[in-house]
Short mmCIF file of C-alpha atoms in Angstrom, two decimals:
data_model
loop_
_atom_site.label_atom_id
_atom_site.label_comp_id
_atom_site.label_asym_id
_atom_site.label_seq_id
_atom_site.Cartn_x
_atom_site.Cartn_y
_atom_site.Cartn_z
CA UNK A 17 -29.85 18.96 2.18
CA UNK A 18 -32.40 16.08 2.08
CA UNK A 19 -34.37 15.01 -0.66
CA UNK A 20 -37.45 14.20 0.41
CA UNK A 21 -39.35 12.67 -2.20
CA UNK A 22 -43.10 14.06 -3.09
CA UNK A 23 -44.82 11.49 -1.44
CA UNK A 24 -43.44 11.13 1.52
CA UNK A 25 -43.96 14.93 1.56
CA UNK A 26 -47.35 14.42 1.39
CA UNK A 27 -47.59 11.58 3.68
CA UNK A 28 -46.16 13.55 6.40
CA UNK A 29 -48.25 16.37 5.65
CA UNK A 30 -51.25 14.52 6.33
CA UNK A 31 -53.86 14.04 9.35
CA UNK A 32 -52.28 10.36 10.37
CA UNK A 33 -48.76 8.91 9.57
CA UNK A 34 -47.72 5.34 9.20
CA UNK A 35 -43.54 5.72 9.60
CA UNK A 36 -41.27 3.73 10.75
CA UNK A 37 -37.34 3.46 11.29
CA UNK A 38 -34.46 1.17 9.64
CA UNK A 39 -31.42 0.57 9.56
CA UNK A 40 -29.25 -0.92 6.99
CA UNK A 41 -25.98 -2.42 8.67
CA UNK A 42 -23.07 -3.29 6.90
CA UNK A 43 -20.19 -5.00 8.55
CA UNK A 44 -16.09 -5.22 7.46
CA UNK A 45 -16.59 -8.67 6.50
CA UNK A 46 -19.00 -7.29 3.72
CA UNK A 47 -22.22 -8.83 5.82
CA UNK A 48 -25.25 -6.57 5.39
CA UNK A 49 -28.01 -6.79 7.79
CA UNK A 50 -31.57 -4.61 8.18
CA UNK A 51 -33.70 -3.70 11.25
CA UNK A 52 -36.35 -1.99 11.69
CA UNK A 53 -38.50 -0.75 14.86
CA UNK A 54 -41.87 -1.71 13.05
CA UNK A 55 -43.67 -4.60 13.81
CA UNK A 56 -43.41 -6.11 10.27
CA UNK A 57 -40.66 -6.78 8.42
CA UNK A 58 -39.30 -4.27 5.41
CA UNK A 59 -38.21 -4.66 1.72
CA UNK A 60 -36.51 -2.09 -0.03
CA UNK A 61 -32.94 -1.67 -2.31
CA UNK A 62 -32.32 -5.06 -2.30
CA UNK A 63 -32.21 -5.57 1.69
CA UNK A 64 -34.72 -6.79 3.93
CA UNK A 65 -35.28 -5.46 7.46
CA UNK A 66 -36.37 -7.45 9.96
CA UNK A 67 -38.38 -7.07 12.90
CA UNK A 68 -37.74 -9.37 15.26
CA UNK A 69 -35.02 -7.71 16.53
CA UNK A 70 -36.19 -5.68 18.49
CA UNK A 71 -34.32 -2.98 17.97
CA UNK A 72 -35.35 0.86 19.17
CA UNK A 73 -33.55 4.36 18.98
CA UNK A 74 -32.74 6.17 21.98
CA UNK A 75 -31.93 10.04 22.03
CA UNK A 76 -30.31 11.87 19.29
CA UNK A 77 -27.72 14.60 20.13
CA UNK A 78 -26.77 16.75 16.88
CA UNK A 79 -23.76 19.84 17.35
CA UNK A 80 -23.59 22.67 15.54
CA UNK A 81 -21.03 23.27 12.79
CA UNK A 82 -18.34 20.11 12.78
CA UNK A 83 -18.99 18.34 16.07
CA UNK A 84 -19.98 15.01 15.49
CA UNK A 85 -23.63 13.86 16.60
CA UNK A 86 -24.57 10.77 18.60
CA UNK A 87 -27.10 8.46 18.73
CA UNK A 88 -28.04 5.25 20.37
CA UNK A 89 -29.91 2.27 19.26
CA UNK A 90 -31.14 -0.88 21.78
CA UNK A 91 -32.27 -4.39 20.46
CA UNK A 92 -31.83 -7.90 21.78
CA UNK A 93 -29.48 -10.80 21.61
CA UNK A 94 -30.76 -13.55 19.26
CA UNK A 95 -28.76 -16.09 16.78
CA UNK A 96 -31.40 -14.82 13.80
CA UNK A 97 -29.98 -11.11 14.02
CA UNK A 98 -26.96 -10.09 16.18
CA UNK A 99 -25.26 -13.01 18.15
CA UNK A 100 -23.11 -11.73 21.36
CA UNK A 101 -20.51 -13.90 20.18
CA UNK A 102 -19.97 -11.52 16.63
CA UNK A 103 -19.74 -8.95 18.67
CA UNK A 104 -17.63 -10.12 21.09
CA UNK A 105 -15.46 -10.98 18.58
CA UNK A 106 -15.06 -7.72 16.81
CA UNK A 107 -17.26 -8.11 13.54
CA UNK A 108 -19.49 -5.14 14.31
CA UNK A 109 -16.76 -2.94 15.41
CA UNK A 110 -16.85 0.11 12.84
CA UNK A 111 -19.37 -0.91 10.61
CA UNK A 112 -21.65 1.53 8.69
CA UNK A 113 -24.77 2.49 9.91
CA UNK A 114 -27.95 3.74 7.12
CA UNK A 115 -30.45 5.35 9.04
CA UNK A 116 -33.64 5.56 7.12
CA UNK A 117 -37.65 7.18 7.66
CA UNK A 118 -39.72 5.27 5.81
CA UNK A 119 -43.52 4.78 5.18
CA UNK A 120 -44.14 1.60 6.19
CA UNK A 121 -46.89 1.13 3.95
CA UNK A 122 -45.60 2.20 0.83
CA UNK A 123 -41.85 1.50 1.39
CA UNK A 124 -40.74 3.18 -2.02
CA UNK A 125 -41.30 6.47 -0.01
CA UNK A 126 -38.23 6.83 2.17
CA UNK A 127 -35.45 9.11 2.98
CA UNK A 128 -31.94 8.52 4.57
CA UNK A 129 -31.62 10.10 7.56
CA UNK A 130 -28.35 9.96 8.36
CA UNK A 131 -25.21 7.73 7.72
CA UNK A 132 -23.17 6.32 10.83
CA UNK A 133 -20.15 4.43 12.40
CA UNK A 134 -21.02 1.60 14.73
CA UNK A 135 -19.16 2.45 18.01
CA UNK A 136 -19.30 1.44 21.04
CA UNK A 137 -21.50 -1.27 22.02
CA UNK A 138 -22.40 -2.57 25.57
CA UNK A 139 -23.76 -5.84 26.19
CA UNK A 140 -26.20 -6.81 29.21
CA UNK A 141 -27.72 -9.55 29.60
CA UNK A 142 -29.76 -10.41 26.19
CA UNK A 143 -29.70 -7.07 25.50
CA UNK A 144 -26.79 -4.98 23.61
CA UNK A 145 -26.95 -0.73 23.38
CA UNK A 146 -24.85 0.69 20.37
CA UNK A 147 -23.53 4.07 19.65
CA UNK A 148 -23.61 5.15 16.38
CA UNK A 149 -21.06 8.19 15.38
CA UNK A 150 -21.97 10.83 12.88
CA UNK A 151 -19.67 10.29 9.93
CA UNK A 152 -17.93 13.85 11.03
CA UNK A 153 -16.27 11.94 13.78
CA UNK A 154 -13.69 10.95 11.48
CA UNK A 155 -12.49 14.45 11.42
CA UNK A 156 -11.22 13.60 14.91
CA UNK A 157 -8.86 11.17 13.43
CA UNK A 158 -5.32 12.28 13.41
CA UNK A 159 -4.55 13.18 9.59
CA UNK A 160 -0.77 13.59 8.05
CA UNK A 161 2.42 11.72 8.54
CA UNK A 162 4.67 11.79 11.63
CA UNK A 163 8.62 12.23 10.93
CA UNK A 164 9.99 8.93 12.81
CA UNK A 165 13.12 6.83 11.54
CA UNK A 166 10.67 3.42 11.77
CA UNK A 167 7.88 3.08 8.28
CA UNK A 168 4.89 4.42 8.76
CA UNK A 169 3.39 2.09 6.07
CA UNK A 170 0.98 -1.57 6.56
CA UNK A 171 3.04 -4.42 4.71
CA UNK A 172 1.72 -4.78 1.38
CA UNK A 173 -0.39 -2.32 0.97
CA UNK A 174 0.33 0.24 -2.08
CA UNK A 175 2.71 2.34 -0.12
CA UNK A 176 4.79 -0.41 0.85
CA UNK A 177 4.08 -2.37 -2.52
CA UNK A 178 5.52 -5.83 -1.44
CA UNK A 179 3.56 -8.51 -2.83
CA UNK A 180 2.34 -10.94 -0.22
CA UNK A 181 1.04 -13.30 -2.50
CA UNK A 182 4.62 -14.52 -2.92
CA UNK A 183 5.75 -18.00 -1.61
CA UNK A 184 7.66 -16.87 1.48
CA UNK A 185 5.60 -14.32 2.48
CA UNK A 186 1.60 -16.41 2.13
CA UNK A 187 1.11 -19.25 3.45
CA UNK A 188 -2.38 -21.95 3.98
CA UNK A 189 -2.59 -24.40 6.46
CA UNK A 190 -4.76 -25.61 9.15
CA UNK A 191 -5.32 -25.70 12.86
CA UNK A 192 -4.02 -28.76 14.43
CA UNK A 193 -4.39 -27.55 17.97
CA UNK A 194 -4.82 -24.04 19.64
CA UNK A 195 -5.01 -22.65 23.36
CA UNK A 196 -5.80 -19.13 24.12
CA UNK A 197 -3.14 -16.80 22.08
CA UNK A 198 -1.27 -20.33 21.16
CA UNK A 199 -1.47 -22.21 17.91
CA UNK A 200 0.02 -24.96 16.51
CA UNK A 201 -0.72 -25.36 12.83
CA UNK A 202 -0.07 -28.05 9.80
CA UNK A 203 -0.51 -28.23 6.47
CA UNK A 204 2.46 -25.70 5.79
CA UNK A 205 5.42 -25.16 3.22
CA UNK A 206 8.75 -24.98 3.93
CA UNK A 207 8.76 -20.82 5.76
CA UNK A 208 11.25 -18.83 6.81
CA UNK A 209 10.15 -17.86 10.38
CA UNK A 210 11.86 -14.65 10.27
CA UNK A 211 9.45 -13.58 7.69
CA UNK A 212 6.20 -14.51 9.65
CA UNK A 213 7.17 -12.65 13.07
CA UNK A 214 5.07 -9.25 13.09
CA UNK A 215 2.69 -10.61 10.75
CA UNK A 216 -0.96 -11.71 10.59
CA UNK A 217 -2.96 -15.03 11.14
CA UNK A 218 -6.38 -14.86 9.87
CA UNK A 219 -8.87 -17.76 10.13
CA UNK A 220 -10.29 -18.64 6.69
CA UNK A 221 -13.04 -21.92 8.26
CA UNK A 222 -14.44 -22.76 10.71
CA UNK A 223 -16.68 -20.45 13.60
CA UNK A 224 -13.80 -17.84 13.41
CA UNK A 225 -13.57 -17.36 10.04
CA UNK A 226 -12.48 -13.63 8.99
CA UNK A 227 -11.14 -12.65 11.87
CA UNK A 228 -7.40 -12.30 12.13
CA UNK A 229 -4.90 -11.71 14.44
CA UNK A 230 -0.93 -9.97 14.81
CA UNK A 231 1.52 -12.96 15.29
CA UNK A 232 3.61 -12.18 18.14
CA UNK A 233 6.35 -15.03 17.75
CA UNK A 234 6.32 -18.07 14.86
CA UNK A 235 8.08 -20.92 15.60
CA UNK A 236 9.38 -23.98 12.81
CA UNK A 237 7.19 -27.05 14.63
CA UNK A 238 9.32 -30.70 15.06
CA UNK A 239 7.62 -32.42 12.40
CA UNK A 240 7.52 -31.23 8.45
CA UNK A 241 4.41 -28.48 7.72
CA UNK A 242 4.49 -27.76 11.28
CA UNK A 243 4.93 -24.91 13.55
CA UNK A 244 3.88 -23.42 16.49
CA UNK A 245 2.40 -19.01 16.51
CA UNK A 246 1.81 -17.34 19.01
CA UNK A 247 -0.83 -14.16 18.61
CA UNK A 248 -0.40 -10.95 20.44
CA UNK A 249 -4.21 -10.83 21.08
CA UNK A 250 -6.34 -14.36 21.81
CA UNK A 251 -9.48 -14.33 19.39
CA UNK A 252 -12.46 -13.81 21.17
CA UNK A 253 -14.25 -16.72 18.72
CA UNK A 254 -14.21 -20.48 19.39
CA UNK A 255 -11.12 -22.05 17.09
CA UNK A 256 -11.24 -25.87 16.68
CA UNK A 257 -8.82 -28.29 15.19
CA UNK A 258 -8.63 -28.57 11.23
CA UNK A 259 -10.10 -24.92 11.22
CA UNK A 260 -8.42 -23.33 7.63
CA UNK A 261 -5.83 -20.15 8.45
CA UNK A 262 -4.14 -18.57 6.06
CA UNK A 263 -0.43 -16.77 7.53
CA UNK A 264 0.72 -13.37 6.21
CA UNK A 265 4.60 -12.36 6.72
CA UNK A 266 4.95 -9.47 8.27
CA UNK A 267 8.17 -6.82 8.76
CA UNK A 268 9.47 -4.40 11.76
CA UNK A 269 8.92 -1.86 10.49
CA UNK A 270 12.88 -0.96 10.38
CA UNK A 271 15.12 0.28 7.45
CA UNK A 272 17.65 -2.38 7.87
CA UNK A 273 14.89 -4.94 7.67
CA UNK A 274 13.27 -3.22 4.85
CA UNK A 275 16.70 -3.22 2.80
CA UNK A 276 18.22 -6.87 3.67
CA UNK A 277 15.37 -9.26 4.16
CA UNK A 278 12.61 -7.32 1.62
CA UNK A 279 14.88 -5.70 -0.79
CA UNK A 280 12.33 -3.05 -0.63
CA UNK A 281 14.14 -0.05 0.43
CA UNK A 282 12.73 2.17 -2.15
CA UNK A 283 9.55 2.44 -1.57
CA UNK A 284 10.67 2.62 2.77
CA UNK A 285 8.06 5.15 4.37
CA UNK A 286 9.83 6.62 6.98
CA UNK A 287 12.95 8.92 7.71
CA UNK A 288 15.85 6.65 8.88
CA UNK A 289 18.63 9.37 8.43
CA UNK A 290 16.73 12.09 10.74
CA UNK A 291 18.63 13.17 13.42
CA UNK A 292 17.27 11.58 16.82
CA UNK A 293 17.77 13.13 20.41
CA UNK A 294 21.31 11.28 20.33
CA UNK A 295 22.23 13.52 17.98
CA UNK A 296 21.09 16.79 19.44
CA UNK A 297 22.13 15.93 22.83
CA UNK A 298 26.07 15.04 21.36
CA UNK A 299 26.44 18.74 19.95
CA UNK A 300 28.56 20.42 22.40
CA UNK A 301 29.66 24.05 22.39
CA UNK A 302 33.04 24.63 21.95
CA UNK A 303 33.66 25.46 25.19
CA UNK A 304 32.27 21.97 25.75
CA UNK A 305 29.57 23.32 27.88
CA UNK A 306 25.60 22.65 27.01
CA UNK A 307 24.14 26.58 28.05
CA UNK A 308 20.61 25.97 25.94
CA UNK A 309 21.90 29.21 23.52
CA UNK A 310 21.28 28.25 19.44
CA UNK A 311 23.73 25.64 17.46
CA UNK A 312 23.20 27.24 14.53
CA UNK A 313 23.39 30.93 15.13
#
């Protein structure tokens, strides 16, 4: 339930009403930005909202009982609010979405309306449409673990525990020349390139910075602090020469690799002694014939 404070009660109980909409946006990265559909700009808990955006809501569609509701919200392309190149790059994708009513002339009387994921957004032209997800649409996320012989954990995080602070598994550098999903970077210690393949490159300068991408191969370069990634994914984000990167090791996910190159087999998150379908299908009867009846009676 909503708590509407008194005086927007009695605003909205009056003859005329001076409300408008905003929304406080915060992004991944930690970036916080405010619209708002009035022709003004806003000030309230410690964000401002601007208006130059342009930005309008479209149709609401609430569902009864868990469903998640939609809504979507229009506003134009401009370097002062949201650049197309942000977004093409992935720094909107899932951020959270305050939805707020507020008296524009007394902006101390407010309510939030509703609290959202960003979604998906459609570009067009100088234009951009966004879908913002009810929170409850996370109860569509698949919840619980899956039984599979392969760790169902990210490297490093507090299931997995490895620290990746650690010499041979961080590394800083710099970009000494890149093409598409190809980098070549210097700068670097001494690395073990076993460590780096399956792990992450993640711009820390430059027009890129914050965004980060899976290594799919890492290669020692010719010359001392060298050595040449590739990334499974090209960043959508212009990357220039003597751009900052930092390089995270990474791991396949595999016991054997979690035992003799991590020495991290106790805290391994998956099930590498579970029988697989080789198993079951090398269980013959004794008659030696497979006739689908129980192994186990």
């Amino acid at each position: 339930m909503r708590n509407v404070p008194d005086g927007l009660k009695a605003h909205c109980a009056g003859v005329a009403t001076t409300l408008a909409t905003c929304w406080r946006l915060t992004r991944k990265d930690g970036a916080v930005l405010g619209f708002t559909d009035h022709d003004e700009p806003l000030s309230f808990g410690g964000t401002r909202f601007e208006a130059a955006t342009g930005l309008s809501a479209g149709d609401v569609e609430s569902e009864v009982g868990f469903s998640a509701g939609t809504q979507e919200v229009k506003g134009a392309l401009s370097s002062l609010s949201i650049d197309e190149a942000d977004i093409r790059a992935g720094r909107y994708d899932s951020a959270r979405i305050e939805t707020y009513v507020v008296n524009w002339q007394k902006p101390e009387d407010r309510v939030l309306k509703a609290v959202s994921i960003l979604g998906e957004v459609k570009r067009g032209g100088h234009a951009f449409a966004a879908e913002l997800r009810d929170i409850t649409s996370s109860l569509d996320q698949p919840k619980g673990r899956i039984y599979r012989r392969r760790c169902d954990a990210a490297f490093g995080d507090d299931r997995c525990r490895m620290d990746l602070s650690a010499p041979n598994l961080f590394a800083v550098g710099v970009v000494a020349e890149t093409k598409g999903s190809w980098f070549r970077l210097k700068g670097l210690p001494p690395l073990d390139p076993a460590n780096f393949n399956h792990g992450r490159l993640s711009l820390t300068g430059g027009a890129a910075s914050g965004l980060s991408a899976d290594i799919r191969s890492f290669r020692a370069g010719t010359r001392t602090g060298e050595a040449e990634i590739t990334v499974i994914e090209a960043l959508d984000a212009d990357v220039a020469a003597g751009d900052a990167v930092r390089l995270f090791a990474g791991c396949d996910r595999s016991f054997s690799t979690c035992r003799d190159r991590f020495a991290n087999s106790l805290n391994f998150r998956g099930f590498p002694h579970i029988p697989g379908t080789d198993a079951a299908l090398g269980i013959a009867k004794k008659d030696g014939v497979h006739d689908g009846s129980p192994v186990v009676p």
